[in-house]
Short mmCIF file of C-alpha atoms and ligand atoms in Angstrom, two decimals:
data_model
loop_
_atom_site.label_atom_id
_atom_site.label_comp_id
_atom_site.label_asym_id
_atom_site.label_seq_id
_atom_site.Cartn_x
_atom_site.Cartn_y
_atom_site.Cartn_z
CA UNK A 1 -116.39 48.93 200.17
CA UNK A 2 -117.41 52.47 201.09
CA UNK A 3 -120.50 52.87 203.24
CA UNK A 4 -123.56 53.19 201.04
CA UNK A 5 -125.16 56.62 200.93
CA UNK A 6 -128.01 55.26 198.90
CA UNK A 7 -131.04 54.27 200.95
CA UNK A 8 -133.15 51.31 199.79
CA UNK A 9 -135.42 52.13 196.85
CA UNK A 10 -139.02 53.11 197.44
CA UNK A 11 -140.81 49.88 198.19
CA UNK A 12 -137.85 48.72 200.31
CA UNK A 13 -135.36 45.92 199.87
CA UNK A 14 -136.21 42.64 198.21
CA UNK A 15 -136.98 44.01 194.70
CA UNK A 16 -136.44 41.16 192.23
CA UNK A 17 -137.62 42.85 189.00
CA UNK A 18 -135.67 46.03 188.36
CA UNK A 19 -137.72 49.20 188.82
CA UNK A 20 -135.32 51.99 187.89
CA UNK A 21 -137.75 54.76 188.91
CA UNK A 22 -137.75 53.51 192.50
CA UNK A 23 -134.14 54.67 192.87
CA UNK A 24 -134.90 58.35 192.26
CA UNK A 25 -134.15 60.18 195.49
CA UNK A 26 -132.62 63.32 196.95
CA UNK A 27 -129.51 63.15 199.12
CA UNK A 28 -127.66 65.92 200.92
CA UNK A 29 -124.01 66.44 200.00
CA UNK A 30 -121.45 68.95 201.33
CA UNK A 31 -120.37 71.78 199.01
CA UNK A 32 -117.94 74.69 198.92
CA UNK A 33 -118.85 78.13 197.60
CA UNK A 34 -116.10 79.10 195.15
CA UNK A 35 -115.60 82.32 193.14
CA UNK A 36 -115.73 81.61 189.41
CA UNK A 37 -112.38 83.36 188.93
CA UNK A 38 -110.52 80.51 190.72
CA UNK A 39 -113.00 77.72 190.02
CA UNK A 40 -110.83 75.61 187.71
CA UNK A 41 -107.83 75.74 190.03
CA UNK A 42 -109.92 74.86 193.08
CA UNK A 43 -111.63 71.97 191.30
CA UNK A 44 -108.21 70.62 190.32
CA UNK A 45 -106.91 70.87 193.90
CA UNK A 46 -110.02 69.17 195.31
CA UNK A 47 -110.07 66.34 192.77
CA UNK A 48 -109.66 63.66 195.44
CA UNK A 49 -112.49 64.84 197.66
CA UNK A 50 -115.05 66.11 195.17
CA UNK A 51 -118.08 64.06 194.25
CA UNK A 52 -117.54 61.36 191.64
CA UNK A 53 -120.69 59.79 190.32
CA UNK A 54 -121.72 58.82 186.81
CA UNK A 55 -123.68 61.67 185.27
CA UNK A 56 -123.33 64.05 188.26
CA UNK A 57 -121.51 67.36 187.66
CA UNK A 58 -118.87 68.34 190.20
CA UNK A 59 -119.75 72.03 189.84
CA UNK A 60 -123.29 73.46 190.00
CA UNK A 61 -124.92 76.87 190.02
CA UNK A 62 -125.22 78.49 193.43
CA UNK A 63 -128.89 79.46 193.71
CA UNK A 64 -128.28 81.78 196.67
CA UNK A 65 -125.48 83.77 195.11
CA UNK A 66 -124.93 85.90 192.07
CA UNK A 67 -123.29 84.47 188.96
CA UNK A 68 -119.82 85.07 190.46
CA UNK A 69 -119.91 81.94 192.59
CA UNK A 70 -120.40 78.24 191.98
CA UNK A 71 -120.81 75.31 194.33
CA UNK A 72 -118.22 72.53 194.18
CA UNK A 73 -119.92 69.31 195.33
CA UNK A 74 -117.90 67.13 197.66
CA UNK A 75 -117.86 63.42 198.36
CA UNK A 76 -119.89 62.91 201.57
CA UNK A 77 -117.71 59.90 202.45
CA UNK A 78 -114.59 62.05 202.38
CA UNK A 79 -115.81 65.38 203.73
CA UNK A 80 -118.04 65.77 206.76
CA UNK A 81 -116.50 68.88 208.38
CA UNK A 82 -113.97 71.55 207.42
CA UNK A 83 -111.43 69.44 209.30
CA UNK A 84 -111.82 66.64 206.76
CA UNK A 85 -109.65 68.37 204.15
CA UNK A 86 -106.08 67.13 203.81
CA UNK A 87 -103.25 69.56 204.54
CA UNK A 88 -102.70 70.11 200.80
CA UNK A 89 -106.41 70.72 200.13
CA UNK A 90 -106.70 73.15 203.07
CA UNK A 91 -103.59 75.00 201.86
CA UNK A 92 -105.04 75.27 198.34
CA UNK A 93 -108.26 76.76 199.72
CA UNK A 94 -106.29 79.30 201.75
CA UNK A 95 -104.11 80.27 198.79
CA UNK A 96 -107.18 80.92 196.61
CA UNK A 97 -108.94 82.72 199.50
CA UNK A 98 -111.83 80.25 199.42
CA UNK A 99 -113.71 79.76 202.68
CA UNK A 100 -113.78 76.17 203.99
CA UNK A 101 -117.30 76.69 205.32
CA UNK A 102 -119.40 73.72 204.22
CA UNK A 103 -122.81 74.27 202.61
CA UNK A 104 -125.49 71.62 202.18
CA UNK A 105 -126.65 70.83 198.65
CA UNK A 106 -129.75 68.79 197.87
CA UNK A 107 -128.71 66.47 195.07
CA UNK A 108 -131.31 64.61 193.07
CA UNK A 109 -130.04 61.14 192.15
CA UNK A 110 -131.57 58.79 189.64
CA UNK A 111 -130.76 55.16 188.82
CA UNK A 112 -128.34 56.44 186.16
CA UNK A 113 -126.20 58.17 188.79
CA UNK A 114 -125.70 55.06 190.90
CA UNK A 115 -122.87 52.55 190.66
CA UNK A 116 -123.85 48.91 190.25
CA UNK A 117 -122.69 47.99 193.80
CA UNK A 118 -124.83 50.77 195.23
CA UNK A 119 -127.92 49.56 193.42
CA UNK A 120 -127.33 45.97 194.50
CA UNK A 121 -126.50 46.92 198.07
CA UNK A 122 -129.72 48.92 198.27
CA UNK A 123 -131.77 46.00 196.96
CA UNK A 124 -130.30 42.81 198.41
CA UNK A 125 -131.08 41.89 202.03
CA UNK A 126 -128.90 43.84 204.45
CA UNK A 127 -125.57 42.28 205.41
CA UNK A 128 -125.38 40.02 202.35
CA UNK A 129 -122.36 40.08 200.08
CA UNK A 130 -123.25 41.95 196.90
CA UNK A 131 -120.04 41.20 195.02
CA UNK A 132 -120.92 41.69 191.40
CA UNK A 133 -117.65 40.79 189.67
CA UNK A 134 -117.72 39.28 186.21
CA UNK A 135 -115.41 38.27 183.39
CA UNK A 136 -115.94 40.01 180.10
CA UNK A 137 -115.86 37.98 176.88
CA UNK A 138 -116.78 40.32 174.02
CA UNK A 139 -120.34 41.52 174.60
CA UNK A 140 -120.92 38.85 177.29
CA UNK A 141 -120.52 39.45 181.04
CA UNK A 142 -119.97 36.14 182.69
CA UNK A 143 -120.91 35.88 186.38
CA UNK A 144 -120.60 33.24 189.03
CA UNK A 145 -123.43 34.09 191.44
CA UNK A 146 -123.62 32.65 194.94
CA UNK A 147 -126.72 30.88 196.21
CA UNK A 148 -128.03 33.86 198.20
CA UNK A 149 -127.88 36.04 195.08
CA UNK A 150 -129.91 33.67 192.92
CA UNK A 151 -133.36 35.09 193.80
CA UNK A 152 -132.07 38.42 192.41
CA UNK A 153 -130.24 36.95 189.42
CA UNK A 154 -132.22 38.71 186.69
CA UNK A 155 -132.09 42.05 188.47
CA UNK A 156 -128.32 41.65 188.99
CA UNK A 157 -127.90 40.79 185.31
CA UNK A 158 -129.91 43.84 184.24
CA UNK A 159 -127.88 46.16 186.50
CA UNK A 160 -124.57 44.80 185.18
CA UNK A 161 -125.78 45.35 181.64
CA UNK A 162 -127.03 48.89 182.35
CA UNK A 163 -123.80 49.93 184.06
CA UNK A 164 -121.25 48.47 181.64
CA UNK A 165 -121.32 49.95 178.15
CA UNK A 166 -120.82 47.28 175.48
CA UNK A 167 -122.23 44.46 177.60
CA UNK A 168 -125.43 43.28 175.90
CA UNK A 169 -125.73 39.85 177.49
CA UNK A 170 -125.17 38.68 181.06
CA UNK A 171 -124.81 34.98 181.86
CA UNK A 172 -124.37 32.93 185.00
CA UNK A 173 -122.63 29.58 185.27
CA UNK A 174 -125.43 27.21 186.16
CA UNK A 175 -123.22 24.33 187.26
CA UNK A 176 -119.67 23.12 187.32
CA UNK A 177 -117.49 23.01 184.28
CA UNK A 178 -118.17 20.31 181.68
CA UNK A 179 -115.49 17.73 182.43
CA UNK A 180 -114.60 16.91 178.83
CA UNK A 181 -114.87 20.03 176.77
CA UNK A 182 -114.11 22.50 179.58
CA UNK A 183 -117.04 24.75 178.74
CA UNK A 184 -119.60 25.96 181.25
CA UNK A 185 -123.32 25.41 181.24
CA UNK A 186 -124.77 28.87 181.51
CA UNK A 187 -128.01 30.71 181.86
CA UNK A 188 -128.80 34.08 180.32
CA UNK A 189 -129.74 36.51 183.11
CA UNK A 190 -130.31 39.60 180.98
CA UNK A 191 -130.02 40.85 177.44
CA UNK A 192 -129.78 39.08 174.12
CA UNK A 193 -129.39 35.29 173.84
CA UNK A 194 -126.51 35.73 171.41
CA UNK A 195 -123.59 33.62 172.67
CA UNK A 196 -121.31 34.19 169.69
CA UNK A 197 -118.57 36.38 171.12
CA UNK A 198 -116.02 38.41 169.18
CA UNK A 199 -112.86 39.10 171.16
CA UNK A 200 -109.29 40.23 170.60
CA UNK A 201 -106.40 38.71 172.47
CA UNK A 202 -102.84 39.97 171.98
CA UNK A 203 -104.01 41.72 168.82
CA UNK A 204 -105.60 38.60 167.28
CA UNK A 205 -109.35 38.35 166.56
CA UNK A 206 -111.36 35.30 167.65
CA UNK A 207 -115.02 34.39 167.30
CA UNK A 208 -116.76 31.50 169.04
CA UNK A 209 -119.93 30.36 170.72
CA UNK A 210 -119.04 30.99 174.35
CA UNK A 211 -121.65 28.53 175.60
CA UNK A 212 -120.12 25.62 173.68
CA UNK A 213 -116.34 26.03 173.76
CA UNK A 214 -113.63 26.86 176.26
CA UNK A 215 -112.37 30.44 176.48
CA UNK A 216 -110.62 32.05 179.40
CA UNK A 217 -109.62 35.72 179.18
CA UNK A 218 -107.16 35.19 182.04
CA UNK A 219 -104.84 33.09 179.88
CA UNK A 220 -103.80 35.80 177.43
CA UNK A 221 -100.38 36.37 179.02
CA UNK A 222 -99.70 32.64 179.05
CA UNK A 223 -100.69 32.27 175.41
CA UNK A 224 -98.34 35.11 174.52
CA UNK A 225 -95.47 33.70 176.61
CA UNK A 226 -95.55 30.33 174.85
CA UNK A 227 -96.12 31.75 171.37
CA UNK A 228 -93.06 33.95 171.84
CA UNK A 229 -90.96 30.80 172.31
CA UNK A 230 -91.85 29.61 168.81
CA UNK A 231 -90.00 30.83 165.73
CA UNK A 232 -90.78 31.27 162.06
CA UNK A 233 -90.50 27.86 160.38
CA UNK A 234 -91.02 25.89 163.62
CA UNK A 235 -93.77 23.31 163.85
CA UNK A 236 -96.30 23.50 166.69
CA UNK A 237 -98.54 20.58 167.67
CA UNK A 238 -101.38 21.96 169.78
CA UNK A 239 -102.97 18.86 171.31
CA UNK A 240 -105.86 20.60 173.12
CA UNK A 241 -106.19 23.67 170.91
CA UNK A 242 -109.62 25.05 171.82
CA UNK A 243 -110.54 27.81 169.37
CA UNK A 244 -106.91 28.60 168.61
CA UNK A 245 -105.29 31.03 171.10
CA UNK A 246 -101.88 29.30 170.82
CA UNK A 247 -102.26 27.94 167.30
CA UNK A 248 -103.33 31.08 165.47
CA UNK A 249 -100.76 33.56 166.84
CA UNK A 250 -98.02 30.96 166.34
CA UNK A 251 -99.14 30.57 162.70
CA UNK A 252 -99.25 34.34 162.29
CA UNK A 253 -95.66 34.40 163.48
CA UNK A 254 -94.67 31.99 160.70
CA UNK A 255 -94.92 28.60 162.44
CA UNK A 256 -96.60 25.60 160.82
CA UNK A 257 -99.31 24.34 163.15
CA UNK A 258 -101.22 21.12 163.63
CA UNK A 259 -104.08 21.96 166.00
CA UNK A 260 -106.45 19.46 167.53
CA UNK A 261 -109.53 19.50 169.75
CA UNK A 262 -111.98 16.77 170.67
CA UNK A 263 -114.94 19.14 170.96
CA UNK A 264 -116.54 19.39 167.48
CA UNK A 265 -117.63 22.95 168.27
CA UNK A 266 -114.09 24.02 169.21
CA UNK A 267 -112.83 22.39 166.02
CA UNK A 268 -115.41 24.28 163.96
CA UNK A 269 -114.56 27.66 165.56
CA UNK A 270 -110.85 26.91 165.32
CA UNK A 271 -111.23 26.54 161.56
CA UNK A 272 -113.39 29.66 161.45
CA UNK A 273 -110.70 31.62 163.34
CA UNK A 274 -107.99 30.37 161.01
CA UNK A 275 -109.96 31.79 158.09
CA UNK A 276 -110.71 35.00 160.03
CA UNK A 277 -106.97 35.51 160.57
CA UNK A 278 -105.98 34.26 157.11
CA UNK A 279 -103.72 31.50 158.44
CA UNK A 280 -105.66 28.51 157.12
CA UNK A 281 -102.66 27.72 154.90
CA UNK A 282 -100.45 27.32 157.96
CA UNK A 283 -102.82 25.46 160.32
CA UNK A 284 -104.04 21.93 159.82
CA UNK A 285 -106.86 21.15 162.20
CA UNK A 286 -108.04 17.85 163.66
CA UNK A 287 -111.03 16.70 165.70
CA UNK A 288 -109.50 13.80 167.62
CA UNK A 289 -108.90 12.64 171.14
CA UNK A 290 -105.50 14.00 172.27
CA UNK A 291 -103.94 10.55 172.50
CA UNK A 292 -105.16 9.63 169.00
CA UNK A 293 -103.74 12.94 167.71
CA UNK A 294 -100.33 12.21 169.26
CA UNK A 295 -100.29 8.63 167.99
CA UNK A 296 -101.74 9.63 164.59
CA UNK A 297 -100.95 12.93 162.84
CA UNK A 298 -98.17 13.93 165.25
CA UNK A 299 -96.46 10.53 164.98
CA UNK A 300 -96.70 10.72 161.20
CA UNK A 301 -95.07 14.16 160.91
CA UNK A 302 -92.44 13.90 163.61
CA UNK A 303 -89.70 11.74 161.97
CA UNK A 304 -89.36 14.08 158.99
CA UNK A 305 -89.43 17.15 161.23
CA UNK A 306 -86.67 15.71 163.39
CA UNK A 307 -84.50 15.32 160.29
CA UNK A 308 -84.82 19.08 159.69
CA UNK A 309 -83.32 21.96 161.62
CA UNK A 310 -86.42 23.89 162.72
CA UNK A 311 -87.86 23.72 166.23
CA UNK A 312 -90.77 21.46 167.19
CA UNK A 313 -93.16 22.38 170.02
CA UNK A 314 -95.99 20.44 171.60
CA UNK A 315 -98.54 22.42 173.59
CA UNK A 316 -100.82 20.53 175.98
CA UNK A 317 -103.24 22.83 177.77
CA UNK A 318 -105.78 20.61 179.47
CA UNK A 319 -104.51 21.22 182.99
CA UNK A 320 -106.77 18.75 184.79
CA UNK A 321 -105.57 15.84 182.65
CA UNK A 322 -102.73 16.77 180.28
CA UNK A 323 -99.96 15.28 182.45
CA UNK A 324 -101.69 11.90 182.15
CA UNK A 325 -101.53 12.13 178.35
CA UNK A 326 -97.72 12.24 178.36
CA UNK A 327 -97.59 8.45 178.33
CA UNK A 328 -98.74 8.65 174.69
CA UNK A 329 -95.15 9.67 173.81
CA UNK A 330 -93.63 6.46 175.17
CA UNK A 331 -92.13 4.53 172.32
CA UNK A 332 -93.80 6.86 169.80
CA UNK A 333 -90.88 6.63 167.33
CA UNK A 334 -89.92 3.05 168.14
CA UNK A 335 -88.21 1.47 165.15
CA UNK A 336 -87.24 4.86 163.61
CA UNK A 337 -83.55 5.76 163.50
CA UNK A 338 -82.84 8.24 166.34
CA UNK A 339 -82.51 11.73 164.90
CA UNK A 340 -79.51 12.87 166.92
CA UNK A 341 -80.75 16.46 166.92
CA UNK A 342 -82.56 18.64 169.47
CA UNK A 343 -85.68 16.81 170.56
CA UNK A 344 -89.11 18.49 170.57
CA UNK A 345 -90.08 20.86 173.37
CA UNK A 346 -93.20 20.01 175.36
CA UNK A 347 -95.25 22.64 177.19
CA UNK A 348 -97.60 20.66 179.40
CA UNK A 349 -100.05 22.19 181.89
CA UNK A 350 -101.20 20.84 185.21
CA UNK A 351 -103.12 21.87 188.29
CA UNK A 352 -101.71 21.23 191.73
CA UNK A 353 -103.12 21.48 195.21
CA UNK A 354 -99.85 20.31 196.72
CA UNK A 355 -97.84 22.35 199.25
CA UNK A 356 -94.99 22.17 196.74
CA UNK A 357 -96.80 22.47 193.39
CA UNK A 358 -93.65 22.48 191.21
CA UNK A 359 -92.30 19.25 192.68
CA UNK A 360 -95.76 17.72 192.42
CA UNK A 361 -96.30 18.43 188.71
CA UNK A 362 -92.75 17.37 187.79
CA UNK A 363 -93.24 14.08 189.69
CA UNK A 364 -96.55 13.45 187.91
CA UNK A 365 -95.07 14.30 184.49
CA UNK A 366 -92.14 11.97 185.21
CA UNK A 367 -94.43 9.10 186.21
CA UNK A 368 -96.51 9.55 183.09
CA UNK A 369 -93.49 9.70 180.75
CA UNK A 370 -91.69 6.88 182.56
CA UNK A 371 -88.43 8.84 182.96
CA UNK A 372 -87.39 11.30 185.67
CA UNK A 373 -87.69 14.93 184.62
CA UNK A 374 -86.23 16.34 187.84
CA UNK A 375 -83.50 18.88 186.90
CA UNK A 376 -84.35 18.42 183.20
CA UNK A 377 -87.34 20.76 182.98
CA UNK A 378 -88.57 24.29 183.77
CA UNK A 379 -91.73 24.92 185.72
CA UNK A 380 -93.63 28.15 185.14
CA UNK A 381 -96.34 29.33 187.55
CA UNK A 382 -99.33 30.38 185.41
CA UNK A 383 -101.98 31.45 187.91
CA UNK A 384 -103.82 30.65 191.05
CA UNK A 385 -107.18 29.18 189.97
CA UNK A 386 -108.75 28.70 193.41
CA UNK A 387 -107.64 29.03 197.00
CA UNK A 388 -104.75 26.59 197.37
CA UNK A 389 -104.83 25.47 193.75
CA UNK A 390 -102.29 26.55 191.13
CA UNK A 391 -101.96 26.12 187.39
CA UNK A 392 -98.41 25.42 186.20
CA UNK A 393 -96.64 24.74 182.94
CA UNK A 394 -93.87 22.13 182.82
CA UNK A 395 -91.52 22.65 179.88
CA UNK A 396 -89.03 20.00 178.86
CA UNK A 397 -87.37 18.54 175.80
CA UNK A 398 -88.87 15.14 175.10
CA UNK A 399 -86.12 12.66 176.03
CA UNK A 400 -85.00 10.28 173.27
CA UNK A 401 -85.27 7.41 175.77
CA UNK A 402 -89.02 8.11 175.84
CA UNK A 403 -89.58 8.47 172.09
CA UNK A 404 -87.50 5.45 171.07
CA UNK A 405 -87.98 3.15 174.06
CA UNK A 406 -88.74 -0.53 173.41
CA UNK A 407 -91.98 -2.27 174.23
CA UNK A 408 -90.39 -3.93 177.26
CA UNK A 409 -89.08 -0.60 178.50
CA UNK A 410 -92.52 0.91 178.05
CA UNK A 411 -94.09 -1.85 180.08
CA UNK A 412 -91.42 -1.96 182.79
CA UNK A 413 -91.60 1.80 183.34
CA UNK A 414 -95.36 1.70 183.58
CA UNK A 415 -96.48 2.55 187.05
CA UNK A 416 -99.97 2.64 188.43
CA UNK A 417 -101.83 5.42 186.63
CA UNK A 418 -101.28 8.76 188.34
CA UNK A 419 -104.19 9.90 190.43
CA UNK A 420 -106.55 11.89 188.22
CA UNK A 421 -107.72 15.23 189.40
CA UNK A 422 -111.39 15.91 189.21
CA UNK A 423 -112.34 18.51 186.63
CA UNK A 424 -114.62 20.42 188.86
CA UNK A 425 -112.94 23.75 188.76
CA UNK A 426 -113.12 26.82 186.67
CA UNK A 427 -109.94 27.39 184.74
C1 SAM B 501 -108.43 24.16 178.95
S1 SAM B 501 -109.00 24.09 177.30
C2 SAM B 501 -107.67 24.92 176.48
C3 SAM B 501 -108.02 25.46 175.14
C4 SAM B 501 -106.96 26.37 174.55
N1 SAM B 501 -105.72 25.69 174.30
C5 SAM B 501 -106.74 27.59 175.44
O1 SAM B 501 -105.62 27.76 175.91
O2 SAM B 501 -107.67 28.37 175.64
C6 SAM B 501 -108.81 22.41 176.88
C7 SAM B 501 -109.36 21.98 175.54
O3 SAM B 501 -109.15 20.58 175.42
C8 SAM B 501 -110.26 20.00 174.77
N2 SAM B 501 -110.27 18.57 175.16
C9 SAM B 501 -110.78 18.02 176.27
N3 SAM B 501 -110.53 16.70 176.31
C10 SAM B 501 -109.84 16.42 175.19
C11 SAM B 501 -109.26 15.23 174.66
N4 SAM B 501 -109.36 14.07 175.30
N5 SAM B 501 -108.62 15.30 173.50
C12 SAM B 501 -108.49 16.48 172.83
N6 SAM B 501 -109.03 17.63 173.27
C13 SAM B 501 -109.68 17.61 174.44
C14 SAM B 501 -111.44 20.80 175.24
O4 SAM B 501 -112.51 20.71 174.31
C15 SAM B 501 -110.85 22.21 175.36
O5 SAM B 501 -111.05 22.94 174.19
#
């Protein structure tokens, strides 16, 4: 980060309740005296080194000169002497006959002219990391503060809200992710207590209570990638559907969807979002455990679907555990006549901390299914969720030998349950 030009507020560091007035101060910035006749051209040429602060003009009246001159204010980090100008900037000044003599301008700054990092750097104890990054979910800014920032949490929340138009609520994760429903416990740091977010992802509107369901704005590309693999008339079984970011766009594209989530709140918002997007006729929703969904509604629909020609997709986005759920497909259609047509496509997510994440997730999927998937699947890297931890998607067609296997085969291929990963991480 650039060195901070902003001294601590009056009263010094350590402010924990935001006092905006305390940031009013005067700083000295370099300036060039420029004839009004060439002002626009000079300002354009000096774009990279002129001052850039919210609410601060780049050009001001020159009190010492007649109306034929203006002062162009420069960034004090970039320009300290006439030698600071780049070759192109110096050439521009020469061509417009503007002197490169630097003048000093006393600039009054208020809280409104400061960037959020500057405010926080001026307030937090010196040398401490002031990183103030957040994810945006509708009107909610969602932070993950470190321990040393906690004494300043409300001030940080207020600053983030002030400096980001549209943010009216700032929350902090108070502990690790809920292991079942994948939602975070959170504390409101500033603004309204309203947790019902309205967002758009890939052109689709969603509404949900962010404190009670799972939503991750970093998955939009992945949602789109998978939805694009489904076609009009296909059937999609979304085993861990959340509030619908696979199910609803797939339905909008003409697929028939069976969407399931164990969290009653996700289920409720999923139904709400189906109505919001007018796809309730194409989405049937369920509030079941994933295994019960596979062995219940999915099992019931599958034989008829496999007699038809349209594609069948199963989406399983519960990366900490979904690979372990694949055993629910073993012998699922036992006793049914094999269809002889293309089997369903499974898109199953997993985390891996292994040095070779692709091999790791394929091995775990194979163990869970009871048949080797090596060379019979595609692995897509989704994103890095933590240092040395990746999220991947294994895609494969569900082998007939899994769906129709006998009881003995199911038992003989059963291996010790794959090691479960702890659900401690943010996804
Ligand atoms: C990582 S989220 C994914 C949600 C959504 N598919 C998405 O991409 O945003 C996993 C979802 O699985 C649900 N879930 C957790 N355990 C489950 C289970 N045993 N059966 C069904 N759903 C479950 C959670 O409530 C959560 O909504």
